[in-house]
JSON list of C-alpha atoms in Angstrom, two decimals:
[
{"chain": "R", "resi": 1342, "resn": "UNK", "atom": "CA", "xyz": [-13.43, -17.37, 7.88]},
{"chain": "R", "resi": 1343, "resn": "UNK", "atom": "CA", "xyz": [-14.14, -15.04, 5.07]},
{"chain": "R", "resi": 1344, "resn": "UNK", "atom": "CA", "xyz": [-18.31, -14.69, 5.06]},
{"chain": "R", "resi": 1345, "resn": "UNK", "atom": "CA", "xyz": [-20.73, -13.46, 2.14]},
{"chain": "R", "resi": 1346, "resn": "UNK", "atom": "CA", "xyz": [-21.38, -10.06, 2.91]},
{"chain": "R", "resi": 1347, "resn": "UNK", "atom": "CA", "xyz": [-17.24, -9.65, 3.52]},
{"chain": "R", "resi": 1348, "resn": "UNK", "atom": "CA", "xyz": [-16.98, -10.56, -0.36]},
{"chain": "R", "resi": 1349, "resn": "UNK", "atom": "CA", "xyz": [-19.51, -8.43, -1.45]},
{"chain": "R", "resi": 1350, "resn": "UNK", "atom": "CA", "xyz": [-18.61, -5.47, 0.74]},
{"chain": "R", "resi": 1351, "resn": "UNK", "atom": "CA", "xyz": [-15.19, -5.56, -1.66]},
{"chain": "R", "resi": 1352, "resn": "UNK", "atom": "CA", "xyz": [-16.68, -6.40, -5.35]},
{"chain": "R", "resi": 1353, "resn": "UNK", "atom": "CA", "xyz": [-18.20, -10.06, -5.22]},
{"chain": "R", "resi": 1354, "resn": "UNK", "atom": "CA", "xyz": [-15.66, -13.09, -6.07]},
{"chain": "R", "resi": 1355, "resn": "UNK", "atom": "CA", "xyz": [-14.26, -11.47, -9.10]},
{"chain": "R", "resi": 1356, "resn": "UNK", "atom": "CA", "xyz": [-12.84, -8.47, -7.41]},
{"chain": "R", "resi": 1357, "resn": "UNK", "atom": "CA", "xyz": [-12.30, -9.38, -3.70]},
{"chain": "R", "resi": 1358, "resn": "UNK", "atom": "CA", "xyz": [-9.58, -10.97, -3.76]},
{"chain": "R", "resi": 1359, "resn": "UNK", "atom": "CA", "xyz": [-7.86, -9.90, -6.68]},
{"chain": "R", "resi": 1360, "resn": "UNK", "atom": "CA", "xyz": [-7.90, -6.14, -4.40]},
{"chain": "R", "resi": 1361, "resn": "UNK", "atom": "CA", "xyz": [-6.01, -7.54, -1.82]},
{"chain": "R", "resi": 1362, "resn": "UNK", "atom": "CA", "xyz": [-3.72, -9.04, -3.53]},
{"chain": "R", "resi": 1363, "resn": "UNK", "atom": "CA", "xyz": [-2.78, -5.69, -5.90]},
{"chain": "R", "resi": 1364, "resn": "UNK", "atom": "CA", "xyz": [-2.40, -4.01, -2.49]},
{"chain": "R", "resi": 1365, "resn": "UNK", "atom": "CA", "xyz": [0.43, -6.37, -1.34]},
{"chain": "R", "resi": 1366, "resn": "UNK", "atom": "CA", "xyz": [1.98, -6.30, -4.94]},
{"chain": "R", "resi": 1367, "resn": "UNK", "atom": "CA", "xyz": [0.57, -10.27, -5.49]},
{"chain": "R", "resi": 1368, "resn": "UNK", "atom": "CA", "xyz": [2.38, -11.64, -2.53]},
{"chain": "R", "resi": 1369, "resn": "UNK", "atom": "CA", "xyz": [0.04, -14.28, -1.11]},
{"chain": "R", "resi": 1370, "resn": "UNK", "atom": "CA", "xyz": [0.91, -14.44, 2.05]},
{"chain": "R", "resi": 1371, "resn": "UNK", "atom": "CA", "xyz": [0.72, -10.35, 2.66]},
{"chain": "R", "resi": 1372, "resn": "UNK", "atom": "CA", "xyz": [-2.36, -10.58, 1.30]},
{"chain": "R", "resi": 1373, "resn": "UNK", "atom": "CA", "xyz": [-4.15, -13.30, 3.32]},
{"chain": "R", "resi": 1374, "resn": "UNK", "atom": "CA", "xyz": [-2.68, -11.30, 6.50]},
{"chain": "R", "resi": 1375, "resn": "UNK", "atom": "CA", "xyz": [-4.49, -8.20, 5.27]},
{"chain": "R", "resi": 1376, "resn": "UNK", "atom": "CA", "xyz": [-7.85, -9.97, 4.47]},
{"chain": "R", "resi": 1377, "resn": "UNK", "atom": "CA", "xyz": [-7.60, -11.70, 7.73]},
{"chain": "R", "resi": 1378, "resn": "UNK", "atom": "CA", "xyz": [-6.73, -8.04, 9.75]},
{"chain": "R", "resi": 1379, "resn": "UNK", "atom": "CA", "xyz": [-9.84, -7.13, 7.61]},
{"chain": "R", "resi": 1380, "resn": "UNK", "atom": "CA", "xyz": [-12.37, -9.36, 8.39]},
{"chain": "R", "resi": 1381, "resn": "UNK", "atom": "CA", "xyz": [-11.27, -9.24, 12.23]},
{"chain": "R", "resi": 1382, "resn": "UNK", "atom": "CA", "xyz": [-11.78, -5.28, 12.16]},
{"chain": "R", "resi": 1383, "resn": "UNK", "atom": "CA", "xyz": [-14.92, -5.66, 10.46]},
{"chain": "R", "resi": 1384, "resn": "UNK", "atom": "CA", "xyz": [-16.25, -8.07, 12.57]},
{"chain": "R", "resi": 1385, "resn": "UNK", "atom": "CA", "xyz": [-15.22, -6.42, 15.47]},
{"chain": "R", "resi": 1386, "resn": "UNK", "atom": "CA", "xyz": [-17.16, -3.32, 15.02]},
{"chain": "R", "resi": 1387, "resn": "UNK", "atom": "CA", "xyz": [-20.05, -5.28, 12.92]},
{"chain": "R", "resi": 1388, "resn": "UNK", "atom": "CA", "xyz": [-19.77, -3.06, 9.86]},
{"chain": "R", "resi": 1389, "resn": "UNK", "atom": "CA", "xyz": [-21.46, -5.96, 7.58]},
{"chain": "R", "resi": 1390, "resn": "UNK", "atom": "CA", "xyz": [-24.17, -7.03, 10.13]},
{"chain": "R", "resi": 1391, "resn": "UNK", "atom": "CA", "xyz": [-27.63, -5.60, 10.89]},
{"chain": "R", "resi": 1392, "resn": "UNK", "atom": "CA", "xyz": [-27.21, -2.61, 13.32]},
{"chain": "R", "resi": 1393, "resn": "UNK", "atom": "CA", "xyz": [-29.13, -2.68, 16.53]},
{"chain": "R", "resi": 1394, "resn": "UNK", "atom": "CA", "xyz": [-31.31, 0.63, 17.32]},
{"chain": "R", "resi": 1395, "resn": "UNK", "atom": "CA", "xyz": [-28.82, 2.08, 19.89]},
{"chain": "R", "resi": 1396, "resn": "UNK", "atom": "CA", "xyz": [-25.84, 1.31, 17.06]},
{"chain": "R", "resi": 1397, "resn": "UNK", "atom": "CA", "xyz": [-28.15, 3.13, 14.74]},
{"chain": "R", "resi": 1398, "resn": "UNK", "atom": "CA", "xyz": [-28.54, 6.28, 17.45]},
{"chain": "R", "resi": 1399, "resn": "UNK", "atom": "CA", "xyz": [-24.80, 6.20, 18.22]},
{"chain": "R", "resi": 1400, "resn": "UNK", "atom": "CA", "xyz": [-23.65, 6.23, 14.66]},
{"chain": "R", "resi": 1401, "resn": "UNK", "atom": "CA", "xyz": [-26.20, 9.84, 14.03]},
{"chain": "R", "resi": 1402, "resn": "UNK", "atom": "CA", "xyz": [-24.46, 11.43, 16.87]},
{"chain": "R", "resi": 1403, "resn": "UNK", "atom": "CA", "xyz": [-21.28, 10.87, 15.13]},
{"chain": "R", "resi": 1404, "resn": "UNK", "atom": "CA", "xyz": [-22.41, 12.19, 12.03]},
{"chain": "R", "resi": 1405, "resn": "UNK", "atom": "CA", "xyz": [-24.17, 15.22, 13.80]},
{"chain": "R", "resi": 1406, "resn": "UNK", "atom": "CA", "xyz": [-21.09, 15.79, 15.11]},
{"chain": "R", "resi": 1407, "resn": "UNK", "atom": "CA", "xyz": [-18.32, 15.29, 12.17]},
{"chain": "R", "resi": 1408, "resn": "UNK", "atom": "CA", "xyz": [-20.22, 15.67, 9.23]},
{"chain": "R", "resi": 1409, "resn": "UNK", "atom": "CA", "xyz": [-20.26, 19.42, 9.06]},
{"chain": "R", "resi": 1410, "resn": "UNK", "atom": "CA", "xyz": [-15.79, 18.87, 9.82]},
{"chain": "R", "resi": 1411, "resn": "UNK", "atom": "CA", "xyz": [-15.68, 16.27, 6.92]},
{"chain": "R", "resi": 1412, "resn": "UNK", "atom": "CA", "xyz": [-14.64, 17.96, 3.33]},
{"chain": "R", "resi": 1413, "resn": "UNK", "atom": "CA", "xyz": [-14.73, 14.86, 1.30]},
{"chain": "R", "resi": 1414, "resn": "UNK", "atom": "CA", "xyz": [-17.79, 14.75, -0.72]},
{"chain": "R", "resi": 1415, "resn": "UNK", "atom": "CA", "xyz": [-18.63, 12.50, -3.89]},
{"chain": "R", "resi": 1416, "resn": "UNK", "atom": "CA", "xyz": [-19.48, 14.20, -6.71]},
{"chain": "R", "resi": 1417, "resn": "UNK", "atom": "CA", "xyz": [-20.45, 11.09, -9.72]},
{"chain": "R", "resi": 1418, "resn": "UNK", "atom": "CA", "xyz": [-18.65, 8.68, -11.82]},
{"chain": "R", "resi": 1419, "resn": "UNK", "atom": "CA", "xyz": [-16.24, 9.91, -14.73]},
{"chain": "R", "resi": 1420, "resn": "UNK", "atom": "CA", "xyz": [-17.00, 8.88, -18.38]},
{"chain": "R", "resi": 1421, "resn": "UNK", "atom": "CA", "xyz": [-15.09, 5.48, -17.81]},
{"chain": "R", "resi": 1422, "resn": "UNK", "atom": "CA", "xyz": [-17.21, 4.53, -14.40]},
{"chain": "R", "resi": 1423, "resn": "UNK", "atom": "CA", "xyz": [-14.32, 5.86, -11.67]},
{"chain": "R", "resi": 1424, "resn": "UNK", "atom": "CA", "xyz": [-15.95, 7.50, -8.42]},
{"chain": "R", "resi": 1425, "resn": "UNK", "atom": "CA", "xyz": [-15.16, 11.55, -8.26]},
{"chain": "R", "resi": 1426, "resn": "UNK", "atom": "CA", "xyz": [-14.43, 12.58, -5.16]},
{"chain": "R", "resi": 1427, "resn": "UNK", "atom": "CA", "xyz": [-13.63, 16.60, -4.23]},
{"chain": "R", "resi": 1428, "resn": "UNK", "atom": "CA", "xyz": [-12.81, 18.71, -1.30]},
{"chain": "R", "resi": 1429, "resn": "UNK", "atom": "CA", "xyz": [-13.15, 22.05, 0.09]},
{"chain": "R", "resi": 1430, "resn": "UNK", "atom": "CA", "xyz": [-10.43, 22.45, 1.80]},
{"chain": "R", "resi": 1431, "resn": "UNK", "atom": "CA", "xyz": [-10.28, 26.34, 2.08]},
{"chain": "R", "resi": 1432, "resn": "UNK", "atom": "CA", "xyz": [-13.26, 25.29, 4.28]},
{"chain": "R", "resi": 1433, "resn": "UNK", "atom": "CA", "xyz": [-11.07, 23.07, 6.59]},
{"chain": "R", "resi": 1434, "resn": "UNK", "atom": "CA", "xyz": [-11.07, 23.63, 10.54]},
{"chain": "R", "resi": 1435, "resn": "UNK", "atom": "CA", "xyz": [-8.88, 20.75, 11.57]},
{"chain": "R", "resi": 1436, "resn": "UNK", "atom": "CA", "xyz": [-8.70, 22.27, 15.15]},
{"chain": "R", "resi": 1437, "resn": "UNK", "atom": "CA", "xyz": [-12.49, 21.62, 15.40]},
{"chain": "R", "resi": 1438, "resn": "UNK", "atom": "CA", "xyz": [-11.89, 17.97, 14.94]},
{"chain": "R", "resi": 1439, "resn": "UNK", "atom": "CA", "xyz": [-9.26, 17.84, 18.83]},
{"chain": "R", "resi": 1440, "resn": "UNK", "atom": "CA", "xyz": [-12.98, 18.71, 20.17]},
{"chain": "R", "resi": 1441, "resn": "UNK", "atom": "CA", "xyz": [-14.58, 15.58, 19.38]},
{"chain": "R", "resi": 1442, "resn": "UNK", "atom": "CA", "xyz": [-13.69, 12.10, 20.56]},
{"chain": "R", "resi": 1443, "resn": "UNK", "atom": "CA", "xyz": [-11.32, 10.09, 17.93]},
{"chain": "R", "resi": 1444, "resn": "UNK", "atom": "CA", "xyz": [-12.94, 6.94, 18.24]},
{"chain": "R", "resi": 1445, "resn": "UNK", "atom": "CA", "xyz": [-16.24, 9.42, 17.07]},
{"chain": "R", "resi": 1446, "resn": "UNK", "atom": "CA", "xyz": [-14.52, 10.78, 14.05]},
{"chain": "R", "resi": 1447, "resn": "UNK", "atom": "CA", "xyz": [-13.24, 6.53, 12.94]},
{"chain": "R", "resi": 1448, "resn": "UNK", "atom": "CA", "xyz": [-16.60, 5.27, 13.45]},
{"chain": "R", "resi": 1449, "resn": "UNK", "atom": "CA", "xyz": [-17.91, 8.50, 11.28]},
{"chain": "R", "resi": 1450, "resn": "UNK", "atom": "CA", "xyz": [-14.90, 8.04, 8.68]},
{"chain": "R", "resi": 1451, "resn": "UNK", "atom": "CA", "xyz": [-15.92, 3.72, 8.68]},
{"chain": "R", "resi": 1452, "resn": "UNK", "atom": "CA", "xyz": [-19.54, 4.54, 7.59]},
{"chain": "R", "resi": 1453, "resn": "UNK", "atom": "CA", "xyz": [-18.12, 7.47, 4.89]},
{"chain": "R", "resi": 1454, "resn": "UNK", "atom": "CA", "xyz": [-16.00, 4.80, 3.50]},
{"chain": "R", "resi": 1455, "resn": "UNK", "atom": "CA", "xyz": [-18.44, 2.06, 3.26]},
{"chain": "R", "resi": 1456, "resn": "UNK", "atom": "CA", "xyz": [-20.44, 4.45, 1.17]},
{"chain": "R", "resi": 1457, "resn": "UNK", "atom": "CA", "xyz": [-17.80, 4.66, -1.14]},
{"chain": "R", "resi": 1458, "resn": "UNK", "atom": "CA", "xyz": [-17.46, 1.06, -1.29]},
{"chain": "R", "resi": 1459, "resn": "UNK", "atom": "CA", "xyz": [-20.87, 0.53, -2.20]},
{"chain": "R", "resi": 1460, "resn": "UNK", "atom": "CA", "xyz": [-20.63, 3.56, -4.64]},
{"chain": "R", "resi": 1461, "resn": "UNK", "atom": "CA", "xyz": [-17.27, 1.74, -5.96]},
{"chain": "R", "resi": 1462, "resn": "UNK", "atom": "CA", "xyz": [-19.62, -1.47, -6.43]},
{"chain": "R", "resi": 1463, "resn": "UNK", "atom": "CA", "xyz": [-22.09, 0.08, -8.57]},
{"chain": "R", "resi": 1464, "resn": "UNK", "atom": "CA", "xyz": [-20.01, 1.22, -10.82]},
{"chain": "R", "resi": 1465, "resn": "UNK", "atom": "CA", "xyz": [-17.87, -1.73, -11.01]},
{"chain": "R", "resi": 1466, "resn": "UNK", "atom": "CA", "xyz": [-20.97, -4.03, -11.72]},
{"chain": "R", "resi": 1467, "resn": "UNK", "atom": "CA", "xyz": [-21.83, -2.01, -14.64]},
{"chain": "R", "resi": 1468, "resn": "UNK", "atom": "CA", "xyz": [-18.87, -3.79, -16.23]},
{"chain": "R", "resi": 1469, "resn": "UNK", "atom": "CA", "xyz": [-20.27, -6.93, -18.43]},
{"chain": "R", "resi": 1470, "resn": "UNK", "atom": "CA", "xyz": [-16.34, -8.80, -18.37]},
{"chain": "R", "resi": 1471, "resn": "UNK", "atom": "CA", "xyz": [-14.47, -8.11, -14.99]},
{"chain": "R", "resi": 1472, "resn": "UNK", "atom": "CA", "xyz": [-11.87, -10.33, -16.45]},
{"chain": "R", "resi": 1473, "resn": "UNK", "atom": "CA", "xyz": [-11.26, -7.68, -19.19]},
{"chain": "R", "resi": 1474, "resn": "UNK", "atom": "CA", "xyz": [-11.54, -4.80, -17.04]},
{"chain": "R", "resi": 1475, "resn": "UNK", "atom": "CA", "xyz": [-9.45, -3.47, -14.05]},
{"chain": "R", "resi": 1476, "resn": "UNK", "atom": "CA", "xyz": [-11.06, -2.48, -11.05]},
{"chain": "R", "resi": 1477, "resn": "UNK", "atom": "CA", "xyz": [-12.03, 1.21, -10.90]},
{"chain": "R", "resi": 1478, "resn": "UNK", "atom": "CA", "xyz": [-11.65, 3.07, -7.86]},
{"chain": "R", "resi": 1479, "resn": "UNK", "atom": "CA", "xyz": [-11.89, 6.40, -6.57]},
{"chain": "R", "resi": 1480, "resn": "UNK", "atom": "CA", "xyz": [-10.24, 9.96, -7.79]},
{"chain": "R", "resi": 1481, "resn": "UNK", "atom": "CA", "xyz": [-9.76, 12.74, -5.51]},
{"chain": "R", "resi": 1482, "resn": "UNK", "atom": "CA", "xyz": [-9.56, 15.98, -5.78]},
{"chain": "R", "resi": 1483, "resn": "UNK", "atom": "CA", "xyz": [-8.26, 18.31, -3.16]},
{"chain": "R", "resi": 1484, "resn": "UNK", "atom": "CA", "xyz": [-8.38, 21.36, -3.76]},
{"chain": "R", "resi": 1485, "resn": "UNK", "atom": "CA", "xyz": [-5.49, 23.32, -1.69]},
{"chain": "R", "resi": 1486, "resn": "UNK", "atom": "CA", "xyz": [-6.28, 26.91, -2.64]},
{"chain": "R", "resi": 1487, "resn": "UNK", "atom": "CA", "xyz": [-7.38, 29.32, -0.18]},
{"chain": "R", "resi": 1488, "resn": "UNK", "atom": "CA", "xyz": [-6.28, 27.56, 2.94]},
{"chain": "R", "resi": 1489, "resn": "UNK", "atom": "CA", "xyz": [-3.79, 29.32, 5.27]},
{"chain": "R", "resi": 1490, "resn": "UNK", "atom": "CA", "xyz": [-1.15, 27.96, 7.75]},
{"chain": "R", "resi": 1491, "resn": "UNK", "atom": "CA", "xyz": [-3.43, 28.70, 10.73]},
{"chain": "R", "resi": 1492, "resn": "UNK", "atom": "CA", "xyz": [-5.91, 26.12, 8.97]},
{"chain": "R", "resi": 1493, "resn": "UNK", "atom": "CA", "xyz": [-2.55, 23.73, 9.10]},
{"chain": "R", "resi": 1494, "resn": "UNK", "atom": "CA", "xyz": [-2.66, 22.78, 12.76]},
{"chain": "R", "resi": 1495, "resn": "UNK", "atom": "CA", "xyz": [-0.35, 20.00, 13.77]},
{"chain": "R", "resi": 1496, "resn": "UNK", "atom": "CA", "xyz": [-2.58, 18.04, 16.23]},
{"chain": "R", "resi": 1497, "resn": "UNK", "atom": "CA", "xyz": [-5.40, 18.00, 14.01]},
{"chain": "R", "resi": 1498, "resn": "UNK", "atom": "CA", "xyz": [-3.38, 17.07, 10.91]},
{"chain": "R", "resi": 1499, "resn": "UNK", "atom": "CA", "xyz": [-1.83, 14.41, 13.25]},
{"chain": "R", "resi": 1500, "resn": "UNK", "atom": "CA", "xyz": [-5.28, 13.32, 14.31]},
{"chain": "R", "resi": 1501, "resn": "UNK", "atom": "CA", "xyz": [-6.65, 13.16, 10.83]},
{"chain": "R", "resi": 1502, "resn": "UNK", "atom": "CA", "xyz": [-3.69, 11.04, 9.69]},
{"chain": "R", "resi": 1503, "resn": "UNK", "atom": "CA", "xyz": [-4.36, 8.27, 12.52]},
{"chain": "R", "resi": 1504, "resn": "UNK", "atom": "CA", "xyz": [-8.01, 8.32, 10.80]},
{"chain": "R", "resi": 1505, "resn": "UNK", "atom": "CA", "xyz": [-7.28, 7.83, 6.82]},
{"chain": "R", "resi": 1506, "resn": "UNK", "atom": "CA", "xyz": [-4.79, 5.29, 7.98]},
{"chain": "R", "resi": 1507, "resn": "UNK", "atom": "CA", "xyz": [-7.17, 3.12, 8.84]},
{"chain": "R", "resi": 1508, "resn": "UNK", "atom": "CA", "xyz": [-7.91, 2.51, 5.05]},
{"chain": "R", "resi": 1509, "resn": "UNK", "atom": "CA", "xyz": [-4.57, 0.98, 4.53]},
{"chain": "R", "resi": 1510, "resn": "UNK", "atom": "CA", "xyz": [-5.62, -2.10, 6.34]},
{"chain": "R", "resi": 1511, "resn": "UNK", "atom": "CA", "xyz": [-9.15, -2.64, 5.06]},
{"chain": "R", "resi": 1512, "resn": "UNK", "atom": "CA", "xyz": [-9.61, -0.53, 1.52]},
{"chain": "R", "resi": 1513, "resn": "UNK", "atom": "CA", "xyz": [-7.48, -2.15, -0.95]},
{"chain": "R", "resi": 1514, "resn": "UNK", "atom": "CA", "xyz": [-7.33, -0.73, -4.15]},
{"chain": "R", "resi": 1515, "resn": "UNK", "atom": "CA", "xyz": [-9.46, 1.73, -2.80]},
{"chain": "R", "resi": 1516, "resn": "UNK", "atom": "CA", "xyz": [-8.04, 5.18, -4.18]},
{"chain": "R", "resi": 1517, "resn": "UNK", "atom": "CA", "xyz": [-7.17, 5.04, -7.75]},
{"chain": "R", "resi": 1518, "resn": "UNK", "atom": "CA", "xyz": [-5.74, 8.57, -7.85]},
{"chain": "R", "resi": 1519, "resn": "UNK", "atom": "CA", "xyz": [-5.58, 11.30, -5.19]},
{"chain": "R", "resi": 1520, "resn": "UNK", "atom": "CA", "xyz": [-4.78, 15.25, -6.53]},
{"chain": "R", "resi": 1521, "resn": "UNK", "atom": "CA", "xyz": [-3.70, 17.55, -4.22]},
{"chain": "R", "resi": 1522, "resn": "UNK", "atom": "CA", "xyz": [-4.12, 20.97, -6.39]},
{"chain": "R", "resi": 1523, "resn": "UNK", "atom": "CA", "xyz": [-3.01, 24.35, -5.79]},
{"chain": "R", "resi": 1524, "resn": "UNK", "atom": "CA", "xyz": [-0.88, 23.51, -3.12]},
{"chain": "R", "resi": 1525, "resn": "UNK", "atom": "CA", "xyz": [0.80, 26.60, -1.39]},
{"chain": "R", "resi": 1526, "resn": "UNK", "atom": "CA", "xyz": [4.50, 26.52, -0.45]},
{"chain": "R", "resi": 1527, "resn": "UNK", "atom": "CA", "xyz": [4.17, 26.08, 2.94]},
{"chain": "R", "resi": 1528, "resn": "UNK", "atom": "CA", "xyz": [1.85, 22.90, 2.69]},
{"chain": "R", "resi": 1529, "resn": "UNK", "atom": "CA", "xyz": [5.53, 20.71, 2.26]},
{"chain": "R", "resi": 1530, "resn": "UNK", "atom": "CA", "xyz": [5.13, 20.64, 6.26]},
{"chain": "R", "resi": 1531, "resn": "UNK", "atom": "CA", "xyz": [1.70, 19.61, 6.43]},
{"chain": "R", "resi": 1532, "resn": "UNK", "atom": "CA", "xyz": [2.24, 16.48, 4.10]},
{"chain": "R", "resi": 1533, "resn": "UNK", "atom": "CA", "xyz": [5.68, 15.31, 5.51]},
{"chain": "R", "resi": 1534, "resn": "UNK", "atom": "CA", "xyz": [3.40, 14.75, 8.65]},
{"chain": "R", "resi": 1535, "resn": "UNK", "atom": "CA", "xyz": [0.28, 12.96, 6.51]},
{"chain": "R", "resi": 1536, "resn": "UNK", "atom": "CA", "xyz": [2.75, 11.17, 4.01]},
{"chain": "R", "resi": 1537, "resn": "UNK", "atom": "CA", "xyz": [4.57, 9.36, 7.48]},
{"chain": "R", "resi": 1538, "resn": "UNK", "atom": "CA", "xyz": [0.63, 7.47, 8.04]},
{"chain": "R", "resi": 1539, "resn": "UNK", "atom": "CA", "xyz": [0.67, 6.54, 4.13]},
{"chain": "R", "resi": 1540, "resn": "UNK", "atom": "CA", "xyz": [2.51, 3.31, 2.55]},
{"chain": "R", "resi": 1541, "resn": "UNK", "atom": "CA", "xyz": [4.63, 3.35, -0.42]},
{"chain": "R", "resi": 1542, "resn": "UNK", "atom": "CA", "xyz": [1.73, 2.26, -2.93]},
{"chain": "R", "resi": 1543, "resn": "UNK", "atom": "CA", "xyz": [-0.53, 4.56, -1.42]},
{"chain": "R", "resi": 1544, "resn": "UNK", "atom": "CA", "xyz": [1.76, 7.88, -1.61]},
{"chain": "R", "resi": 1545, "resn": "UNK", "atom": "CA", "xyz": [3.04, 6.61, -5.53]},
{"chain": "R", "resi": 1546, "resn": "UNK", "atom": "CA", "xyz": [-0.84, 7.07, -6.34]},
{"chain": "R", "resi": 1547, "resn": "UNK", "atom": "CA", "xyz": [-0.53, 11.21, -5.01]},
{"chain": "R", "resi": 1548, "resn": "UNK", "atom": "CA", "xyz": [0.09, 14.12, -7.19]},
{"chain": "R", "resi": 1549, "resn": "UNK", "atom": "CA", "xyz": [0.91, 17.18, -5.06]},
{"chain": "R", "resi": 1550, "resn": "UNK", "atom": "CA", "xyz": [0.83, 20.40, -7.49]},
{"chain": "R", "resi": 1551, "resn": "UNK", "atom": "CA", "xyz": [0.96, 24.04, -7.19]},
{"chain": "R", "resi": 1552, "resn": "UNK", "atom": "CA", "xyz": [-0.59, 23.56, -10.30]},
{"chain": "R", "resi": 1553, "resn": "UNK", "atom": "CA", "xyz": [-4.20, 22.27, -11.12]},
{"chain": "R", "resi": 1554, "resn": "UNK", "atom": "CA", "xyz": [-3.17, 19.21, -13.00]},
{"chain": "R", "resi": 1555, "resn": "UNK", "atom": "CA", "xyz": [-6.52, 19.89, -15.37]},
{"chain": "R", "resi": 1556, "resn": "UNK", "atom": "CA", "xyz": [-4.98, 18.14, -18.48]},
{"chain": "R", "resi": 1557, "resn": "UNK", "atom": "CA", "xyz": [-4.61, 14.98, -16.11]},
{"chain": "R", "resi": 1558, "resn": "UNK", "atom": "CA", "xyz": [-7.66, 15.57, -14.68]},
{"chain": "R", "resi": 1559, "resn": "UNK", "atom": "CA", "xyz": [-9.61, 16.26, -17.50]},
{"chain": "R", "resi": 1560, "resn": "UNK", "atom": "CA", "xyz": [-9.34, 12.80, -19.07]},
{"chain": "R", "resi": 1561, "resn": "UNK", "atom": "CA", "xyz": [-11.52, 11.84, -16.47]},
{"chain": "R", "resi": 1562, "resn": "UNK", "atom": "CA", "xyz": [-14.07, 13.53, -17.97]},
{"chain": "R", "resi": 1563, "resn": "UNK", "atom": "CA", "xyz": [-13.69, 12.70, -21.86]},
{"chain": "R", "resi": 1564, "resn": "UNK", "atom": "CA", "xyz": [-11.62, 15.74, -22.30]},
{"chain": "R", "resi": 1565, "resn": "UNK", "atom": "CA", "xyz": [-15.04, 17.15, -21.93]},
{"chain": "R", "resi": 1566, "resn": "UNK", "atom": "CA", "xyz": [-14.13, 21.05, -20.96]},
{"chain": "R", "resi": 1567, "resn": "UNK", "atom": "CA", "xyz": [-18.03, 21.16, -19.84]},
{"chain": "R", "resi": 1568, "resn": "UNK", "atom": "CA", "xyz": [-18.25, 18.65, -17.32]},
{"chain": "R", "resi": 1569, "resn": "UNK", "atom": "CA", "xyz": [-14.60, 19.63, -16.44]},
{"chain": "R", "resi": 1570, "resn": "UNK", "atom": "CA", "xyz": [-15.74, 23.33, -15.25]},
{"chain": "R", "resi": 1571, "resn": "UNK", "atom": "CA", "xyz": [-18.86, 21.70, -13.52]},
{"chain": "R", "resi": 1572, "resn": "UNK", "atom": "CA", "xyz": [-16.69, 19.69, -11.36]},
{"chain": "R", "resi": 1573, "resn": "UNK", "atom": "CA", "xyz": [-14.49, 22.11, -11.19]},
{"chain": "R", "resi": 1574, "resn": "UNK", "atom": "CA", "xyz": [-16.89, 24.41, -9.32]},
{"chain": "R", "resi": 1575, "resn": "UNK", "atom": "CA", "xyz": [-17.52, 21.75, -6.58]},
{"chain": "R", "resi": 1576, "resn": "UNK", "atom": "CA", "xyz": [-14.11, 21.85, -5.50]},
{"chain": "R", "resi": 1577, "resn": "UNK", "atom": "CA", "xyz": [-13.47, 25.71, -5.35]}
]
């Protein structure tokens, strides 16, 4: 049974169910299977309800603990209302992460993600027509420079893929474009092992570049070369 919060938590009733179905290219039947995983995973871990104190104290531990790992950080809205998200990835230590429990690092990643959603939500409501208007997601930018192969290590990149995938089941239409900039030769390896825990509509919405894609990214900013350079120093 789909509750309040549930459609709220993805947009209201103009948006929630129009996500889903984009994310299962309009078949009806994928769709209702991935609202219903949805709402079953949400329940599950009460992600909509009110927290007890000890949920509270449990989810602070987690973020004492993986915050300082996580690299994703928002960074505003573009000129046409789309979440910016960067990342530091020269500052990456994904061997840090086999030190911490995995259910940890999910619960952490769950409560990240839900901020974007309500970020997402803001933005969106700013929009007087929804009918008019598609839904504006997120746009990440990854910033590959700087990182070496030692940074590259295969359990944590394997861990850290079992993590994002749990988006593909509960944040449809959540990414609207994902840059992976200045990527190094031998970062091929690296995403053949994140690209396996990605689905087809997900990895068709990633640019990987040795380049730094600025004349895609910059539209993002109203070909504004000022706001441009300001994000621009977030993510170096």
């Amino acid at each position: 049974i789909i509750y309040d919060a549930f459609v709220v938590r993805y947009g209201g009733p103009n948006r929630c169910y129009e996500r889903f179905l984009i994310a299962r290219d309009w078949d009806m039947e994928k769709a209702e299977k991935m609202i219903r995983h949805a709402i079953s995973f949400r329940l599950e871990r009460n992600l909509d309800g009110n927290r007890k104190e000890e949920e509270l104290d449990r989810l602070a531990e987690y973020k004492e603990q993986v915050g300082p790992l996580w690299i994703l950080r928002s960074w505003g809205f573009s000129t046409e209302g789309y979440l910016l998200i960067y990342a530091r990835v020269s500052k990456v230590n994904l061997k840090s992460f086999l030190s911490i429990p995995e259910d940890n690092i999910k619960a952490f990643y769950l409560e990240w993600l839900t901020n974007v959603f309500d970020l997402q939500n803001y933005s969106n409501a700013s929009i007087r027509d929804p009918k008019d208007q598609v839904w504006k997601g997120n746009v990440q930018v990854i910033n590959l420079q700087g990182i070496s192969m030692a940074q590259l290590h295969i359990s944590g990149l394997r861990l850290l893929s079992r993590v994002l995938k749990i988006a593909q089941g509960l944040a449809p239409e959540n990414a609207n474009k994902v840059y992976l900039v200045n990527a190094p030769w031998f970062f091929s390896g690296a995403w053949s092992i994140i690209k396996r825990a990605l689905n087809k509509n997900i990895i068709a919405k990633i640019t990987v570049s040795s380049g730094d894609c600025k004349e895609e990214i910059m539209k993002y900013f109203g070909d504004s070369e000022e706001l441009y350079q300001d994000f621009l120093n977030s993510v170096q």
